[in-house]
Coordinates of C-alpha atoms in Angstrom, one line a residue:
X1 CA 31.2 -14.4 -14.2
X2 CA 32.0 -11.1 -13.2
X3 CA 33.2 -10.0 -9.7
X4 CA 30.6 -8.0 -9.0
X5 CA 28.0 -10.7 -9.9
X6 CA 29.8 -13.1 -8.2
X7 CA 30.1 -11.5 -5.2
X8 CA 25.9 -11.2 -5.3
X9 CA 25.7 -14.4 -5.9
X10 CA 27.7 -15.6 -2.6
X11 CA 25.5 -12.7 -0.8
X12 CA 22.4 -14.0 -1.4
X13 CA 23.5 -17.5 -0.8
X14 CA 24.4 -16.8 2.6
X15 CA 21.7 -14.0 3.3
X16 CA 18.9 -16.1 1.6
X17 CA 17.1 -19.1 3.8
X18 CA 13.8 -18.8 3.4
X19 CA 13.3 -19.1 -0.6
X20 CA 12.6 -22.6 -2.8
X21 CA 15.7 -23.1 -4.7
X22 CA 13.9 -23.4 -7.8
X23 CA 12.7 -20.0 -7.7
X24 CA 14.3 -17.5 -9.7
X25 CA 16.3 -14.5 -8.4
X26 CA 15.8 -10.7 -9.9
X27 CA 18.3 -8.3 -8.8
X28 CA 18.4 -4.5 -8.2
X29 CA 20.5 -1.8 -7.4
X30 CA 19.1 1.6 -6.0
X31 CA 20.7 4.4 -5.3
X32 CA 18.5 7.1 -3.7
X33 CA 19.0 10.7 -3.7
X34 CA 17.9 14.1 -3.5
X35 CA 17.2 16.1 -7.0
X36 CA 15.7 19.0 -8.7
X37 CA 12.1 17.7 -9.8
X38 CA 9.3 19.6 -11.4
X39 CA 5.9 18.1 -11.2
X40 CA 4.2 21.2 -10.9
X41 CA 5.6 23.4 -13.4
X42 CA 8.1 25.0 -10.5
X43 CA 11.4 22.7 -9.8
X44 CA 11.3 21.7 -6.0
X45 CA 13.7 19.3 -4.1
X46 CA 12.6 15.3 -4.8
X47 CA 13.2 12.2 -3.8
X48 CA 14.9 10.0 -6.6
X49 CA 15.7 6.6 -7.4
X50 CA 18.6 6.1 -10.0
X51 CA 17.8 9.6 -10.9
X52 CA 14.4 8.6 -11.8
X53 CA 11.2 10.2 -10.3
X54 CA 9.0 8.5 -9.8
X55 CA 10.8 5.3 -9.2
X56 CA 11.8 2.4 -11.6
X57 CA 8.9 -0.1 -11.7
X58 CA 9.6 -3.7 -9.8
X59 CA 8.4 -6.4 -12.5
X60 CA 8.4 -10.1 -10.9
X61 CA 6.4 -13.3 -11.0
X62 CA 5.0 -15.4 -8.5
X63 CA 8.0 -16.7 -5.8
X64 CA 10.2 -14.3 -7.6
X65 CA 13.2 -13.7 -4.8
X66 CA 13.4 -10.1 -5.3
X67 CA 16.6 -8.6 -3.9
X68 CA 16.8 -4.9 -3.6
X69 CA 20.2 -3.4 -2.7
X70 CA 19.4 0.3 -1.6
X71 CA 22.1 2.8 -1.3
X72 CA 21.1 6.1 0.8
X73 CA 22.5 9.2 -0.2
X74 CA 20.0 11.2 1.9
X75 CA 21.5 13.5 4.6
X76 CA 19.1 11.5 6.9
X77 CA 17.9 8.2 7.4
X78 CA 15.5 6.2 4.7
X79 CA 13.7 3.3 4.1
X80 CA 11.4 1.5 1.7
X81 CA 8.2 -0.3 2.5
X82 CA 6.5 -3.0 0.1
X83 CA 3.0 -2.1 0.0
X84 CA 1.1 -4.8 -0.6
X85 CA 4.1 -7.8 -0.6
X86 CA 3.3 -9.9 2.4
X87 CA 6.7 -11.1 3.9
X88 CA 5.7 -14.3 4.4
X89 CA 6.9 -15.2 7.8
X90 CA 9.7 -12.3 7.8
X91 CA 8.1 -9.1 9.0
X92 CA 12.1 -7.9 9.7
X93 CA 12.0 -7.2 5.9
X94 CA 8.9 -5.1 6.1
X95 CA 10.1 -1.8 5.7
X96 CA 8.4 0.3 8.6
X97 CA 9.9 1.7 11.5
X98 CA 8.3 -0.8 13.9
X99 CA 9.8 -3.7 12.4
X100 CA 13.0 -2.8 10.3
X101 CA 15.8 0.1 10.9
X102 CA 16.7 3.0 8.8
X103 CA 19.2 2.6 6.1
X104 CA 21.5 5.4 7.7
X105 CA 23.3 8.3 5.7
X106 CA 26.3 6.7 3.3
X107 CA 25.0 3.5 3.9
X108 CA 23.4 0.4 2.1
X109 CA 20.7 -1.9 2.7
X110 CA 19.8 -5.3 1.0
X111 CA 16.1 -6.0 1.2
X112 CA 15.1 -9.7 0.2
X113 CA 11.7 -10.1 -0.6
X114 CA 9.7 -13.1 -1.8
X115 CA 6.5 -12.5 -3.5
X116 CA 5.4 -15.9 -2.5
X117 CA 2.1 -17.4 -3.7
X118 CA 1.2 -13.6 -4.7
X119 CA 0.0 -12.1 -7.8
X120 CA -1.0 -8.2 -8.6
X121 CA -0.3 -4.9 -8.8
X122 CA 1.0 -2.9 -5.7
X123 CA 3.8 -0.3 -5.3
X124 CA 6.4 0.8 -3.2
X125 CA 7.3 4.1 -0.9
X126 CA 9.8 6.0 2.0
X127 CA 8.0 5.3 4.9
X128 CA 9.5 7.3 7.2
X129 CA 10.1 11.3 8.1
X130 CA 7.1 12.5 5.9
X131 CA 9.6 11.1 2.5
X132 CA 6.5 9.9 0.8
X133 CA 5.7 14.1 0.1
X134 CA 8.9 14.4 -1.9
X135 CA 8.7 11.2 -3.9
X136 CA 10.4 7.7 -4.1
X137 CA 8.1 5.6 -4.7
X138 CA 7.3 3.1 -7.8
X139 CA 5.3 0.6 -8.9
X140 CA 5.7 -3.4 -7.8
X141 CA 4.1 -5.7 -10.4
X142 CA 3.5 -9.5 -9.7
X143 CA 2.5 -11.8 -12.9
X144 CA 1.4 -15.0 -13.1
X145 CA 3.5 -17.3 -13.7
X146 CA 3.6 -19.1 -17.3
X147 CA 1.0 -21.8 -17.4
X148 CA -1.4 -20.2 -14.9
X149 CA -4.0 -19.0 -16.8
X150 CA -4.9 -15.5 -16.4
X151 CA -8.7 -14.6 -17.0
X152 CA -8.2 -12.0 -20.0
X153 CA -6.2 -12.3 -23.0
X154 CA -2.8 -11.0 -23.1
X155 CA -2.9 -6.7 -23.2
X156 CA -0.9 -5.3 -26.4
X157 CA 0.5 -2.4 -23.0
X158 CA 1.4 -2.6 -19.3
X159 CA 1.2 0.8 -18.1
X160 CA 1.8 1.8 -14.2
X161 CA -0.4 4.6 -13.5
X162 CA 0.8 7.0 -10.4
X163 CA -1.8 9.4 -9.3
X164 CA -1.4 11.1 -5.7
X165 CA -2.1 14.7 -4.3
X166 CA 0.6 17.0 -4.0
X167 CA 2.1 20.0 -2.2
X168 CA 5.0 22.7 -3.2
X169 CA 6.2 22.9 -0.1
X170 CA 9.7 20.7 0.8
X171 CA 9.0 17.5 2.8
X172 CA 11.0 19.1 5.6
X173 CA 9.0 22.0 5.6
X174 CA 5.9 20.1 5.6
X175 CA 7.4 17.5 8.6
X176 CA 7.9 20.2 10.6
X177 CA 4.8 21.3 11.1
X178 CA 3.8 18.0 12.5
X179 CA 6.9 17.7 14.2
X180 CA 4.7 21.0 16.1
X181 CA 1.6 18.7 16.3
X182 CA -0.3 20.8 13.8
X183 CA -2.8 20.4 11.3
X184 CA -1.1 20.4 7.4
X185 CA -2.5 22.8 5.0
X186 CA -4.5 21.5 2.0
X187 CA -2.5 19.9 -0.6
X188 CA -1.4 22.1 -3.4
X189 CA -2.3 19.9 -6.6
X190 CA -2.5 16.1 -7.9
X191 CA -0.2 14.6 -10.2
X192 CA 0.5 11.7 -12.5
X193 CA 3.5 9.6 -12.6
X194 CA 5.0 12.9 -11.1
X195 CA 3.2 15.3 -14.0
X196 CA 1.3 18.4 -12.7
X197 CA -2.0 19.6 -13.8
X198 CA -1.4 21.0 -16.7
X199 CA 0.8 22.3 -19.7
X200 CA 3.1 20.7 -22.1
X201 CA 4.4 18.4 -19.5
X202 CA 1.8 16.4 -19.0
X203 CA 2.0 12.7 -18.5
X204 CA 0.7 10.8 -21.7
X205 CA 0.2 7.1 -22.7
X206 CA 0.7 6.0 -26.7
X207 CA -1.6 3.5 -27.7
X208 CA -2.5 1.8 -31.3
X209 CA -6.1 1.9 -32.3
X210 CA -8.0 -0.9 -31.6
X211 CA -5.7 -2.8 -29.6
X212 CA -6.5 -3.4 -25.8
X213 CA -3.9 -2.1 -22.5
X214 CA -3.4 -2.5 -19.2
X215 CA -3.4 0.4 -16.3
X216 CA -2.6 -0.5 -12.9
X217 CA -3.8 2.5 -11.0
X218 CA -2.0 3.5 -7.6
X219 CA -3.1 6.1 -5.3
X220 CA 0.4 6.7 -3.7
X221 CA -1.0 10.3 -2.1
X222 CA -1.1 11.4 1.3
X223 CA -4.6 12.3 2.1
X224 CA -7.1 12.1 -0.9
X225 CA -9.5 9.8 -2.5
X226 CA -8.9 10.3 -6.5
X227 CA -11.8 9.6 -9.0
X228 CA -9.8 8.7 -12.5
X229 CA -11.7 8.6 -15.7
X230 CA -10.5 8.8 -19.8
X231 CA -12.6 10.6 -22.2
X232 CA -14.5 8.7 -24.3
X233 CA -13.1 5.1 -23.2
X234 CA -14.9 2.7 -20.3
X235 CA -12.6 0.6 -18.0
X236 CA -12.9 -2.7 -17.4
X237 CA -11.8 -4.1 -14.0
X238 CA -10.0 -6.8 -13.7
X239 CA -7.7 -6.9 -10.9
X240 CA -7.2 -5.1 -7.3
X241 CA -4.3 -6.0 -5.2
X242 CA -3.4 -9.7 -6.0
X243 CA -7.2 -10.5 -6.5
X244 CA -8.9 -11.5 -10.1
X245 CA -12.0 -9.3 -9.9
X246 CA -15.7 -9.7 -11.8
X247 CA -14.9 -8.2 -14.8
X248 CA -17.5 -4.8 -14.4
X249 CA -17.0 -2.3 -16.5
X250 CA -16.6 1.7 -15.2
X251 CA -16.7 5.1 -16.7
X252 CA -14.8 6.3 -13.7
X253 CA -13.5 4.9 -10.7
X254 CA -12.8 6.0 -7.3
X255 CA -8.8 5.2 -6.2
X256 CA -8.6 6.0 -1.9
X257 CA -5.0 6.4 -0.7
X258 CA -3.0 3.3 -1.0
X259 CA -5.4 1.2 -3.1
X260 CA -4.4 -0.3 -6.5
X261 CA -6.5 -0.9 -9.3
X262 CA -6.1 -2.8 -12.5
X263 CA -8.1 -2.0 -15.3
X264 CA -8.1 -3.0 -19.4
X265 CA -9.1 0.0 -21.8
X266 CA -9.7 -0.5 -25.6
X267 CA -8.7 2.0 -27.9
X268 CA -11.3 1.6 -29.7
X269 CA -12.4 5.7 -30.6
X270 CA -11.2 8.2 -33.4
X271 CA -7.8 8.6 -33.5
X272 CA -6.9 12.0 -31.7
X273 CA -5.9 13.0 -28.3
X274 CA -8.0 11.9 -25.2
X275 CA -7.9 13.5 -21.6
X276 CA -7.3 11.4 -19.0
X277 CA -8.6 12.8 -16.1
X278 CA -7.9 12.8 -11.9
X279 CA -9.8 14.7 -9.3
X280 CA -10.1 14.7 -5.9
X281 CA -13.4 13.0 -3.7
X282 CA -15.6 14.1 -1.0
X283 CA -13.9 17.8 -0.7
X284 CA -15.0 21.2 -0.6
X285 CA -12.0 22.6 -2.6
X286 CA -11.8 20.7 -6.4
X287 CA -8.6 19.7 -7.2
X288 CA -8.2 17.9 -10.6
X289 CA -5.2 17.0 -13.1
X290 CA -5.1 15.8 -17.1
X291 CA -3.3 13.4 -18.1
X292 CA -3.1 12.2 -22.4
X293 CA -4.1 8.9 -23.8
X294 CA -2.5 9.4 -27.4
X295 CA -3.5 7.2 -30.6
X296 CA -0.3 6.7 -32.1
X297 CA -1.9 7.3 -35.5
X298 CA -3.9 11.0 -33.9
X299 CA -3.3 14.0 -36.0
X300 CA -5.9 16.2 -33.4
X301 CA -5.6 17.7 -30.5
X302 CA -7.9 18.0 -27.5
X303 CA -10.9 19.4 -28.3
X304 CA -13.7 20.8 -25.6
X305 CA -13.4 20.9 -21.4
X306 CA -11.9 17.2 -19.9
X307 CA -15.3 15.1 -18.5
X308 CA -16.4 16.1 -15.4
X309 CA -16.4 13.1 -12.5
X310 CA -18.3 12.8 -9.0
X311 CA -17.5 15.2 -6.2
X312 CA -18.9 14.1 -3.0
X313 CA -21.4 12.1 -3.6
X314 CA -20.3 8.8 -1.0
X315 CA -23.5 6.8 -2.2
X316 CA -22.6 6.5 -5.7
X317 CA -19.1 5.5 -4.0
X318 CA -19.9 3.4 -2.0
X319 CA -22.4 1.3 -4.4
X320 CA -18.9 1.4 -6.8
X321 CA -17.5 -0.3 -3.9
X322 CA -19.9 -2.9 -3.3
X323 CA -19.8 -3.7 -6.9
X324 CA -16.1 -4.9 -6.6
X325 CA -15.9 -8.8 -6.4
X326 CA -13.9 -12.0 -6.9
X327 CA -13.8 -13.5 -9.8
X328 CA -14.2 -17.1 -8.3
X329 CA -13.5 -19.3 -11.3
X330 CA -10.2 -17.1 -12.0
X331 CA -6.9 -18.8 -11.4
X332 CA -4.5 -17.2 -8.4
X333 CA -0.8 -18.3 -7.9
X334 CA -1.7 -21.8 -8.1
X335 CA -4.2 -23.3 -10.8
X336 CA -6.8 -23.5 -8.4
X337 CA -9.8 -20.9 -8.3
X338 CA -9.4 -17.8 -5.8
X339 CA -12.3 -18.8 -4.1
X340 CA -11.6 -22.4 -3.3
X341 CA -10.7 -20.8 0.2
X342 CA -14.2 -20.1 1.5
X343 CA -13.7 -17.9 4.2
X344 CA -17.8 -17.5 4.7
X345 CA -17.6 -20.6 6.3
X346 CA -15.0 -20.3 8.4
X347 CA -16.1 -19.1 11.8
X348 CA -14.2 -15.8 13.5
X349 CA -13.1 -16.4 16.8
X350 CA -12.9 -12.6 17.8
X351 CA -14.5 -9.1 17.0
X352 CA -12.5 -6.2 17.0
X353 CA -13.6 -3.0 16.5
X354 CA -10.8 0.0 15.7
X355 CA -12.2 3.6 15.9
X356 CA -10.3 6.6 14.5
X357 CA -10.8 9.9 16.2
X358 CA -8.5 13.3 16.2
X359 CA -8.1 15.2 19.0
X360 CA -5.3 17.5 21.4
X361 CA -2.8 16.0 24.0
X362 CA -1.9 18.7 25.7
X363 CA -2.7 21.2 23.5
X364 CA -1.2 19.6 20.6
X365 CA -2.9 17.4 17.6
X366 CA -3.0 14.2 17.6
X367 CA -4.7 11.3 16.2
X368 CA -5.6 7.8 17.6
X369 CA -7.3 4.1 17.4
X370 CA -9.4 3.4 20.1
X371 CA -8.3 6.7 22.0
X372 CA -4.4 5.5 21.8
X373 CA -2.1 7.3 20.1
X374 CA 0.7 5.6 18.5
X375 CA 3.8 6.3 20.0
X376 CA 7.2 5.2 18.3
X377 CA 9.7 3.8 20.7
X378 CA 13.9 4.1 20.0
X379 CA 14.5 1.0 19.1
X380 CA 11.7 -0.8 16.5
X381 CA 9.1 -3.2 18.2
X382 CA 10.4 -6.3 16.3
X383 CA 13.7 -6.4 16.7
X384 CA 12.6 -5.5 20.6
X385 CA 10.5 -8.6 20.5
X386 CA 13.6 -10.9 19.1
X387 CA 15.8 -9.5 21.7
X388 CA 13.5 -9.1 24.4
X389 CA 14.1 -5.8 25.5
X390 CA 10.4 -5.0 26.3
X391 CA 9.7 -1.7 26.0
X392 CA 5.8 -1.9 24.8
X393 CA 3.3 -4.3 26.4
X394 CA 1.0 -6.1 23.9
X395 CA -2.9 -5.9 24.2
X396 CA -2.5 -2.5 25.4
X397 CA -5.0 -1.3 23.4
X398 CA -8.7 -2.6 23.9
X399 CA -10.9 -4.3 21.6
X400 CA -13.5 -1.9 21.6
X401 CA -13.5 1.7 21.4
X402 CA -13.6 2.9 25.6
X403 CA -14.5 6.0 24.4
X404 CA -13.1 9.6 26.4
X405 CA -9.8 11.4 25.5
X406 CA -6.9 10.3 23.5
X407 CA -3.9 9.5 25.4
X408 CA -0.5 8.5 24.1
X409 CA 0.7 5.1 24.1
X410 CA 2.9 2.2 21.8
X411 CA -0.3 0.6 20.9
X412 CA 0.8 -3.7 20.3
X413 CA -2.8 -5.4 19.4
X414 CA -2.0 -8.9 20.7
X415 CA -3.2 -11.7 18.4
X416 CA -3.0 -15.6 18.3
X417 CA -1.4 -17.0 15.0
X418 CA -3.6 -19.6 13.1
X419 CA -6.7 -17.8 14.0
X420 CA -9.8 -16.4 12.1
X421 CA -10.5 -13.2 13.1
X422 CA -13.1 -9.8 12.3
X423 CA -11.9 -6.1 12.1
X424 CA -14.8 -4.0 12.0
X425 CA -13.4 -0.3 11.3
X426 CA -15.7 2.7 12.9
X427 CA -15.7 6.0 11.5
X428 CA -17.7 8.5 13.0
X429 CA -15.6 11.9 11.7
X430 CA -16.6 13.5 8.6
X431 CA -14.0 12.2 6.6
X432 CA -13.2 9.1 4.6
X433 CA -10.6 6.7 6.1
X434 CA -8.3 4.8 4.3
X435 CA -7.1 1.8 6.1
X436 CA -4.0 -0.5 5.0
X437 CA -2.5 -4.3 7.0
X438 CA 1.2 -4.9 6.5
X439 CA 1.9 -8.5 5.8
X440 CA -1.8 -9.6 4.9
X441 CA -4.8 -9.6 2.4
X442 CA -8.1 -9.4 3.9
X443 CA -11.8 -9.9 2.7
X444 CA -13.6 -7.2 2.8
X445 CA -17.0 -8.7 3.7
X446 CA -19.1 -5.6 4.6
X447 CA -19.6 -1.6 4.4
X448 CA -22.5 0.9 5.1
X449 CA -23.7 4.2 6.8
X450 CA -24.3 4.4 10.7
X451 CA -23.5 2.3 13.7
X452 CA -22.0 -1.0 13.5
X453 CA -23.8 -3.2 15.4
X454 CA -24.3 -7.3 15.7
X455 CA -27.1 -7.4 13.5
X456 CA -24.9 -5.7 10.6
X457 CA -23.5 -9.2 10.0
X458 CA -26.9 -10.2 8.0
X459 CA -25.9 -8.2 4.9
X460 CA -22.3 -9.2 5.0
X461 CA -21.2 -10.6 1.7
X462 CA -20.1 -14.2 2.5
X463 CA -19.4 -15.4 -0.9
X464 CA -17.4 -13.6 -3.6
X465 CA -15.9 -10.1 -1.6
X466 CA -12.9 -8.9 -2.7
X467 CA -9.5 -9.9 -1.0
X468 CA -7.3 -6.9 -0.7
X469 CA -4.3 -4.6 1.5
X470 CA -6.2 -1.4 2.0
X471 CA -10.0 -0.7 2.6
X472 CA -11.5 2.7 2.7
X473 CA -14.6 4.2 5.9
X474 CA -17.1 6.4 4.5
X475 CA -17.7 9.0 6.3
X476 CA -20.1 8.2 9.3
X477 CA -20.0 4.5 8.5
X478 CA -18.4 1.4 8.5
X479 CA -15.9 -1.3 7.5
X480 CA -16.0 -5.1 8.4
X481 CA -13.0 -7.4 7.1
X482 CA -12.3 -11.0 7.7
X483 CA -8.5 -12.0 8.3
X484 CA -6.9 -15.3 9.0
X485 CA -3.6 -14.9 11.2
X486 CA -1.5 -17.2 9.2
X487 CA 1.3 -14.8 8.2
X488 CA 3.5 -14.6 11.9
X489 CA 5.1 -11.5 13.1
X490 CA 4.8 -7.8 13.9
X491 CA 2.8 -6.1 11.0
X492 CA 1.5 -2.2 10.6
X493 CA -2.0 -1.9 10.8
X494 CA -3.2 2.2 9.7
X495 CA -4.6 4.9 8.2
X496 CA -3.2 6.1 4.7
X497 CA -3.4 9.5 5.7
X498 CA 0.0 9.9 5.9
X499 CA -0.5 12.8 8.3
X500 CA -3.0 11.4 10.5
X501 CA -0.2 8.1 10.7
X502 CA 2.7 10.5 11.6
X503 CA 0.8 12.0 14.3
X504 CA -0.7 8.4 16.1
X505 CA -3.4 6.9 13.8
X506 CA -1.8 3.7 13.7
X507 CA -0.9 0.4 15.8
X508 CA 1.2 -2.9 15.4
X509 CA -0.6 -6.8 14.8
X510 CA 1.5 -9.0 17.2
X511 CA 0.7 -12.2 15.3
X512 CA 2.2 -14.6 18.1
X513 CA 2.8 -18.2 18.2
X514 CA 4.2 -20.2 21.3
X515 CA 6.0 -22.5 19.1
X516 CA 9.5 -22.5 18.6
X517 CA 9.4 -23.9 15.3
X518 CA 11.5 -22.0 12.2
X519 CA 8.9 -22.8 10.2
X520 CA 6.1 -20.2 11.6
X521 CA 8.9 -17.3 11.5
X522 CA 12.2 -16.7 9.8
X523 CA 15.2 -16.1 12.3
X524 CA 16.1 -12.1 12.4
X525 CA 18.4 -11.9 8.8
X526 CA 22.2 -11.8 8.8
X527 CA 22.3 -8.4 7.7
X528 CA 19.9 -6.9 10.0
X529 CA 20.4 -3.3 10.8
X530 CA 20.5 -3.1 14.5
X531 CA 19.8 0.2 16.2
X532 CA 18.5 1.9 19.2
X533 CA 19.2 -0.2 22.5
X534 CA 20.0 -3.3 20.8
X535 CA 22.6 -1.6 18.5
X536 CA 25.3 -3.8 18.4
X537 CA 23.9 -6.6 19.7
X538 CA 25.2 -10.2 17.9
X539 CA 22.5 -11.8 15.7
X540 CA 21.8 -15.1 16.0
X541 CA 23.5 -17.0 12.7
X542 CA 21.7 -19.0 10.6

């Protein structure tokens, strides 16, 4: 065995506690740098792993022990988050700055991630100081594993499918202007897997005719809802983050920041080229982007204008929504049907309701949940809550919006572990809202214009909703989800608008459990990075 093996080997043995023995190990090596990247048609300075922007793809299967050894050759500190991989137990590996430190400059970081009982398609992405604008993120695949059936045949492709807005400016151009506590300008263009709106460059797909493929579509953007669509070819969908969906079939389908979708496409037209389309939602200013889908046998170009897609029209997206359900007689990780959990029967044993507004503090923007705006402290609430250093004071934020002014606060929802609880999300800007839970999926059980009020609960789809990471607010409307607590630890519950996050429009889910048991959390890992004001602190062993 080589050295180098070897030595990972004895790593992960001694790093490694929490992981079935019988589960296979996939390792990585990352080295993340700044490069010269040209997704719109001008070269700009990008984020890249191993060269590669975006990112290399993560392909696993259920209990897969992922371990991800990230070298950061930024000038500044970095680090990844695993949108969508729940942590089971081990928020420390969570990859936001309220649970996990920055990998700093020159140094390494090994992330060890198990996608237990999980299936799907998800991605990664630099959560921290506005990184997501310049790149490094990738897709994060989970398949099932082999004798778990899997409710379509076997696609002849696997594509991941990128599509996010984009601006020209430098992330540290773009961060400082928040860093003032101003309003960003709007985004510049949209792009696939990194490919600009138009010319030779564009990002294309090679299929053979009449054979069937696989798109997972991920809106890694920072602010818009993306409408993607192919000429001349429905989608059929059949999977959204980790859950088998009805298998309804879509000439066009609304992607809101930080959602994945899964769809199957049959090329089943003329052989030629095809456009594959992306636009932006619910905006004044059009923004939209062409992709290819290419017959490997086509001899012919394009021919005519791309297909036009909705605009703003939120009732056709929001009946697109409601179409979206479980496939109940679908296998998940285990051979046991995805709805053999039947969470309308469970009863919740607490309402909250989490309220977005924006506002100034002092003459400065901000945003905020239930008028508190999230404050970062030095050191990151987790490891703050292992060592007991205080620092923030759980249930500081209320249940309810109190309505008045925003003020600024480190908002800690406090929450009991083994419960069943409902989130009810109010929007009452003009905006859509994009709303994403670290560490969990949740049913998302209801939606609808207006005023959330008791009586809402009568339409609330008890039976077959989709379980997901990220749900989107219309505008002037509504969101209720269903969540039970049984993932413990400190996990980021906020907006998608990456903007509206940096600026306060997000809180932390204390998932807390008297017991002392290691079986309802992992200890802190060996190789923790410590910093702030428990920087050099000794961690417990294991």
């Amino acid at each position: 065995m080589p050295l180098k093996q070897a030595l990972a080997v004895f790593l992960v043995a001694l790093l490694v506690v929490n992981v079935v023995a019988e589960s296979p190990y996939r390792f990585f090596e990352w080295n993340v740098t700044y490069g010269t990247i040209w997704p719109l048609g001008l070269p700009q300075q990008g984020i890249l792993i191993n060269g590669q922007f975006p990112g290399p793809d993560i392909i696993s299967v259920t209990n897969d022990n992922v371990i991800i050894n990230v070298f950061n050759n930024l000038d500044e500190p970095f680090l990844l988050s695993w949108n969508g991989i729940q942590n089971r137990r081990n928020s420390f590996e969570d990859g936001v700055w309220g649970t996990t430190c920055p990998i700093p400059p020159g140094k390494n970081f090994t992330y060890i991630l198990q996608v237990k009982d999980q299936i799907g398609s998800f991605y990664y992405f630099p959560s921290t100081a506005f990184h997501k604008a310049a790149g490094g993120f990738g897709g994060f695949r989970i398949l099932s594993r082999p004798g778990i059936p899997v409710p379509f045949d076997e696609p002849a492709g696997d594509f991941t499918v990128l599509i996010g807005d984009w601006y020209k400016s430098n992330h540290t151009y773009l961060k400082s202007i928040l860093d003032r506590n101003h309003k960003l300008p709007f985004v510049d263009a949209i792009h696939i897997n990194g490919h600009g709106p138009q010319g030779p460059n564009r990002a294309s797909f090679i299929v053979d005719q009449g054979k069937t493929y696989r798109l997972r579509i991920s809106n890694v953007g920072l602010e818009h809802s993306l409408n993607f669509r192919i000429e001349g070819h429905k989608m059929k969908l059949v999977e959204v983050e980790g859950t088998h969906t009805m298998q309804e079939t879509y000439s066009s389908l609304d992607v809101h920041v930080g959602q994945t979708y899964s769809v199957l496409i049959t090329a089943d037209q003329t052989p030629k080229d095809y456009y594959i389309v992306v636009s932006n939602r619910f905006s004044s200013i059009l923004l939209s982007t062409t992709g290819v889908l290419r017959y490997s046998n086509s001899n012919q170009e394009f021919t005519g204008p791309p297909p036009g897609g909705p605009t703003s029209e939120i009732g056709w997206s929001l009946n697109q929504a409601r179409s979206i359900r479980t496939n109940l007689s679908a296998s998940g990780p285990r051979p046991n049907p995805q709805g053999s959990y039947h969470y309308g029967m469970i009863n919740t044993t607490r309402t909250i309701r989490l309220a977005n507004s924006a506002g100034q503090v002092n003459g400065k923007q901000r945003y905020a949940v239930n008028s508190v705006s999230f404050v970062p402290t030095d050191t990151p609430l987790k490891l703050a809550d292992y060592f007991k250093i205080g620092g923030f004071t759980p249930g500081n934020i209320p249940d309810a919006p109190p309505g008045g002014g925003i003020h600024l606060d480190t908002s800690v929802l406090q929450t009991d572990y083994r419960t069943f609880i409902e989130i009810v999300f109010e929007n009452k800007e003009q905006i859509v809202q994009s709303w994403h839970l670290n560490g969990y999926a949740f049913w998302v059980v209801g939606m609808d214009g207006g005023k959330w009020t008791p009586a809402s609960r009568d339409q609330y789809n008890l039976r077959d909703a989709v379980s997901r990471i990220t749900t989107q607010v219309y505008p002037r409307s509504w969101t209720a989800i269903y969540i039970a607590l049984d993932n413990v630890g400190m996990w980021n519950l906020r907006t998608e608008f990456w903007a509206r996050q940096y600026l306060g429009q997000q809180l932390y889910m204390r998932v807390y459990t008297t017991s002392t048991s290691w079986r309802d959390e992992y200890p802190i890992p060996i190789n923790a990075l410590l910093c702030g004001k428990v920087a050099g602190r000794h961690k417990r062993p294991f």
